[in-house]
Coordinates of C-alpha atoms and ligand atoms in Angstrom, one line a residue:
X1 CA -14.8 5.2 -18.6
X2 CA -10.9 4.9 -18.0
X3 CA -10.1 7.1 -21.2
X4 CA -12.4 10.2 -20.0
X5 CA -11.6 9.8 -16.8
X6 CA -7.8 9.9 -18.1
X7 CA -8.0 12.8 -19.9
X8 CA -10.1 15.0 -17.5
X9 CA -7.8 13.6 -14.7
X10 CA -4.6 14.1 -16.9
X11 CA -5.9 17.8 -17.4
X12 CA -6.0 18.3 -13.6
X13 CA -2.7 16.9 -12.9
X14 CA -1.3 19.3 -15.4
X15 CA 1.9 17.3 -15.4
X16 CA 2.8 14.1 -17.1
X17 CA 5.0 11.2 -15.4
X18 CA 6.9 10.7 -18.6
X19 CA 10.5 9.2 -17.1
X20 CA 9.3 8.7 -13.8
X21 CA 9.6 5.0 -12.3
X22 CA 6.8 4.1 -10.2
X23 CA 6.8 1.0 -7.5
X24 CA 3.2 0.3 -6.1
X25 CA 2.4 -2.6 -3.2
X26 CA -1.2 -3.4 -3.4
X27 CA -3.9 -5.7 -1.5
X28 CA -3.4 -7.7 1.7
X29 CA -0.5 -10.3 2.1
X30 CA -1.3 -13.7 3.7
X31 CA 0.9 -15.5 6.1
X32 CA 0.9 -19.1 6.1
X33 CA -0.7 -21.3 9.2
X34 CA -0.6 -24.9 7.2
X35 CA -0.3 -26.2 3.4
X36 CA -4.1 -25.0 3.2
X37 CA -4.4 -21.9 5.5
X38 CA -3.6 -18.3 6.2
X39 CA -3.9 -15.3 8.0
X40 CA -5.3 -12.5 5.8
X41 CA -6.9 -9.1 6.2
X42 CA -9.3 -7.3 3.9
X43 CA -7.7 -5.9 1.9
X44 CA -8.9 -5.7 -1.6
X45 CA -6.7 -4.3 -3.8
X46 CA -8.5 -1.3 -5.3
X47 CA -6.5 1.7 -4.0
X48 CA -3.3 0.0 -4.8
X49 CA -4.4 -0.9 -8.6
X50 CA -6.1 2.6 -9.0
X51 CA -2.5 3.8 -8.7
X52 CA -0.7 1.8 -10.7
X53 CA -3.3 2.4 -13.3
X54 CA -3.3 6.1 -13.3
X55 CA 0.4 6.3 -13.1
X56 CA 0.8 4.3 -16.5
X57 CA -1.7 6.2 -18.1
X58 CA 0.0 9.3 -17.3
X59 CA 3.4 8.0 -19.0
X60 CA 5.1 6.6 -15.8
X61 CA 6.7 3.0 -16.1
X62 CA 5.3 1.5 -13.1
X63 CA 5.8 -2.0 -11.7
X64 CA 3.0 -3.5 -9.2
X65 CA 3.8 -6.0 -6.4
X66 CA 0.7 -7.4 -5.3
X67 CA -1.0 -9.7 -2.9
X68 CA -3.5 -12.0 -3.6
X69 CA -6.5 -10.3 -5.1
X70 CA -9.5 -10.7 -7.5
X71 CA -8.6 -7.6 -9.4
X72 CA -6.7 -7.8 -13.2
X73 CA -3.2 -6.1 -13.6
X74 CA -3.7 -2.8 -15.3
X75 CA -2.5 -2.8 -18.7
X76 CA 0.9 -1.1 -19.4
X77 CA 2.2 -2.3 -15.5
X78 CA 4.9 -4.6 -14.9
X79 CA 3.2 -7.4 -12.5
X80 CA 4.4 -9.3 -9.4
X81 CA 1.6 -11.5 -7.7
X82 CA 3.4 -12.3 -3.8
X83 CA 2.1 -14.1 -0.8
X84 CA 4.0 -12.8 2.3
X85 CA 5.2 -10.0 3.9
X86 CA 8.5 -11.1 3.1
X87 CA 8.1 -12.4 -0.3
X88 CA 7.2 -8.6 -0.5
X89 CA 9.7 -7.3 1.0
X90 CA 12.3 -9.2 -1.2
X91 CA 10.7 -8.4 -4.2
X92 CA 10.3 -4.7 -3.0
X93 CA 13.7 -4.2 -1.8
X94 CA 15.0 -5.1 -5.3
X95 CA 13.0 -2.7 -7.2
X96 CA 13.3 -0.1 -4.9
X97 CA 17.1 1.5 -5.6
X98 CA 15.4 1.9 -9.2
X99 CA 12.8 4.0 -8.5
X100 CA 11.7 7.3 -8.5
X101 CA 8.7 7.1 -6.5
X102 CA 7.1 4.0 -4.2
X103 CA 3.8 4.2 -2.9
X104 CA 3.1 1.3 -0.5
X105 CA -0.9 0.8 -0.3
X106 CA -0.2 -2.7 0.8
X107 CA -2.2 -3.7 3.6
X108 CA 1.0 -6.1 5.0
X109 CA 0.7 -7.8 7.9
X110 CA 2.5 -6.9 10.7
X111 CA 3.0 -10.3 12.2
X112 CA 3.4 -13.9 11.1
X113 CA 2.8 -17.2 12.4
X114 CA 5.9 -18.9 14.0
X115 CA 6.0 -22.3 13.4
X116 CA 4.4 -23.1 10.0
X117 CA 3.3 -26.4 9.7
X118 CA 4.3 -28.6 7.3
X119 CA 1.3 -30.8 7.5
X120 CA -2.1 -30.1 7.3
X121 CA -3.2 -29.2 11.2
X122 CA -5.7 -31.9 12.7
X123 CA -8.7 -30.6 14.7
X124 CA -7.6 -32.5 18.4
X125 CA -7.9 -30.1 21.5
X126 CA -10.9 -27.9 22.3
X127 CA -8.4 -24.8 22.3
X128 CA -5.5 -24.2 19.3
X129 CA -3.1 -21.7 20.2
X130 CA -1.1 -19.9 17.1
X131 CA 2.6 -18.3 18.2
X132 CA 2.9 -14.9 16.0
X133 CA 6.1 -13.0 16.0
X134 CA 6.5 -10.1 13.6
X135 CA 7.1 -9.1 10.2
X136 CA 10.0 -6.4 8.6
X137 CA 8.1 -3.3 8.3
X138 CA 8.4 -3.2 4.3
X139 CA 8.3 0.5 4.6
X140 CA 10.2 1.8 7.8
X141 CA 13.1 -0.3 6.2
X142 CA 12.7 1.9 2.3
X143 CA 12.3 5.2 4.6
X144 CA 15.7 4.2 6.4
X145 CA 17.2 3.6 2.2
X146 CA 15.7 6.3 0.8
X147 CA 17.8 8.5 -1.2
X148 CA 17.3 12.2 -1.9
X149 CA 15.6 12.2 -5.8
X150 CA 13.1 9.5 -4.3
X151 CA 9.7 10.1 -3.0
X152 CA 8.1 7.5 -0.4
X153 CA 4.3 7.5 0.4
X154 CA 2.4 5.4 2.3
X155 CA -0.7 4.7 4.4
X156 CA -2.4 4.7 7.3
X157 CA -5.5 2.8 7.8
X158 CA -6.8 3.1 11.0
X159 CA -10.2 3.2 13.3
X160 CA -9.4 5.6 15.7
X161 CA -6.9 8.5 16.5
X162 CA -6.4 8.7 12.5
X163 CA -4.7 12.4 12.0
X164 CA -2.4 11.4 15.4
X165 CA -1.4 7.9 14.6
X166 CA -0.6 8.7 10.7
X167 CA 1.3 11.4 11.4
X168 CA 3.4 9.1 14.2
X169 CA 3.8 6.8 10.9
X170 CA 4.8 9.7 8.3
X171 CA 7.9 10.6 11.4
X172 CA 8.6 7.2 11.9
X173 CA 9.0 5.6 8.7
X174 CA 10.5 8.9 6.9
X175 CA 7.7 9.3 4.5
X176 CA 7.1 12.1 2.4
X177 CA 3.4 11.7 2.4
X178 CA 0.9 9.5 4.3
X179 CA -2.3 8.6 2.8
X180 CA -4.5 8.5 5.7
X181 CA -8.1 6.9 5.6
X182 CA -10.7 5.9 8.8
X183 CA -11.8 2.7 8.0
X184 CA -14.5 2.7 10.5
X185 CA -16.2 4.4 7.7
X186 CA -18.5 2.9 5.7
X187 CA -17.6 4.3 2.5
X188 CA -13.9 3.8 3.1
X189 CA -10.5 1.9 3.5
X190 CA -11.1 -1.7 2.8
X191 CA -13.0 -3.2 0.0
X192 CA -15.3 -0.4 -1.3
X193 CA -15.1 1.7 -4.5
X194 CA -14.8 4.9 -2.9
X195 CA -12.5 6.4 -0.1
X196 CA -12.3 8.8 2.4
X197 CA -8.8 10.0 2.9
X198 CA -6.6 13.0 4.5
X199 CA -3.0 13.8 2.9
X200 CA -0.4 14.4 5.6
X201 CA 3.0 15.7 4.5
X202 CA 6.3 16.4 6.1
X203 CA 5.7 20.2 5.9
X204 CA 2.9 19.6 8.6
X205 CA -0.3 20.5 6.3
X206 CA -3.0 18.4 5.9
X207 CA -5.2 18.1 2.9
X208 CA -8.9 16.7 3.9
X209 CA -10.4 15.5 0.5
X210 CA -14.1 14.6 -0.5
X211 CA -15.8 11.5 -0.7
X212 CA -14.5 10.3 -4.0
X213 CA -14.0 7.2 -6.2
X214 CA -10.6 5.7 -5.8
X215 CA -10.3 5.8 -9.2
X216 CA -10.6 9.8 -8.9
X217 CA -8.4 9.8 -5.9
X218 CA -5.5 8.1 -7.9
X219 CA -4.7 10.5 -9.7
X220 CA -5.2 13.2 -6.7
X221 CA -2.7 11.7 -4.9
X222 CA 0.1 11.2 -7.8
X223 CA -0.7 14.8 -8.7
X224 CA -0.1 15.8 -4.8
X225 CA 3.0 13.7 -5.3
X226 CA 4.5 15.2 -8.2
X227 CA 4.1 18.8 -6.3
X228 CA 5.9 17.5 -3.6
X229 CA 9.0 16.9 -6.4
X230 CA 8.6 20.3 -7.7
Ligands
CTP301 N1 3.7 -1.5 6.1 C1 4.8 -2.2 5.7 N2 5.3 -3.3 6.3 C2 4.6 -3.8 7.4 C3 3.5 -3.1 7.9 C4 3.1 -2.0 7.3 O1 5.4 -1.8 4.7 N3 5.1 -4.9 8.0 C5 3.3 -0.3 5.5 C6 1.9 -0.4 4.8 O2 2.1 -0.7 3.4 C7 1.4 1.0 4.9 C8 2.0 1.6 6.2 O3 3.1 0.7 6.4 O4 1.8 1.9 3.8 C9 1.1 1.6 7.3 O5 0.6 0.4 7.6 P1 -0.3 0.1 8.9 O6 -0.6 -1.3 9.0 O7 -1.4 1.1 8.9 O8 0.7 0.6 10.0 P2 1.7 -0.1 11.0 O9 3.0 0.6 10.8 O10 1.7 -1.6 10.8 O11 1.2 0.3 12.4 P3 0.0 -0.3 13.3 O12 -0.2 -1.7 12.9 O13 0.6 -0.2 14.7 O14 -1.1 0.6 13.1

């Protein structure tokens, strides 16, 4: 349960976040088409909330911004439910001067629909053609603020060219760390329990890690991220 798993997890981190502030982005945002539709992605939610969760239990005040999802807020967590991309980034770019570490597990999506119709859209042609143009990258923009005592993580989901493409992201975006999963994998990336994930950090190494519960692989990752501040 969440209390063994705490304290064997605690015990492994070694280290408590006591004094730490913590911003996590979790599940998929949705972009608008009409009053009753959106674009989404799958994107539960899990990875995100597994953070937020372990973080709190290991003292950290945390806040969680959050797409839609079916998951509860962890207990302890100060909750934002958002739609958008750039409800997100709003909300994001207010907490973030605050905080001492932001890990963005938010699947966000990268574009969004143009003209947004005010009225429910009537089935008339054969064909419908929807005009995207493209999101703020939430986390480019927070790599480009980032000031020295913070630490910025994010991910890399991706189906092909994983170690290549996520470390283009870690450069890119000025990221300390880059949580990288394949999620052509069954057992990974979006909507399962467990995860399959590499750590890339700025020095160049690259940690591979086991098939393990994201639950487990929580804490891993905040314990990877509080030797990174050491
Ligand atoms: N991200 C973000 N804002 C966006 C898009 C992505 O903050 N508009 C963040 C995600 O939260 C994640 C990381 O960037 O931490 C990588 O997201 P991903 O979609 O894999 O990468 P992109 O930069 O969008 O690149 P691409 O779509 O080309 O793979």
């Amino acid at each position: 349960d969440g209390n063994t798993m705490d304290n064997t997890m605690g015990n492994i981190i070694g280290s408590t976040m006591q004094g730490l502030k913590l911003l996590v982005t979790a599940a998929g945002t949705r972009e608008p088409i009409d009053p009753v539709r959106y674009i989404g992605n799958r994107s539960s939610g899990k990875m995100g909330y597994a953070i937020a969760e372990a973080a709190a239990r290991l003292g950290a005040e945390v806040t969680l911004i959050s797409g839609p999802s079916a998951l509860q807020p962890p207990a302890g967590v100060e909750f934002f439910g958002v739609e958008s991309a750039r409800e997100m980034r709003q909300l994001v770019q207010e907490k973030f001067p605050a905080c001492d570490i932001v890990i963005k597990a938010a699947a966000v999506a990268d574009y969004r629909v143009k003209n947004v119709s005010d009225q429910k859209i009537k089935k008339n042609d054969a064909e419908l053609t929807l005009v995207l143009e493209k999101n703020p990258d939430i986390l480019k923009e927070l790599g480009e603020m980032k000031q020295p005592h913070q630490t910025l993580v994010g991910f890399a989901a991706e189906t092909q060219n994983l170690l290549q493409y996520a470390k283009g992201k870690l450069e890119k975006k000025n990221l300390d760390m880059i949580v990288a999963n394949d999620v052509s994998k069954p057992q990974a990336g979006f909507n399962v329990d467990t995860n399959l994930i590499k750590l890339l950090k700025r020095d160049g190494s690259i940690e591979e890690l086991p098939l393990m519960s994201k639950k487990e692989l929580a804490y891993i990752i905040l314990d990877r991220v509080m030797k990174l501040r050491k």
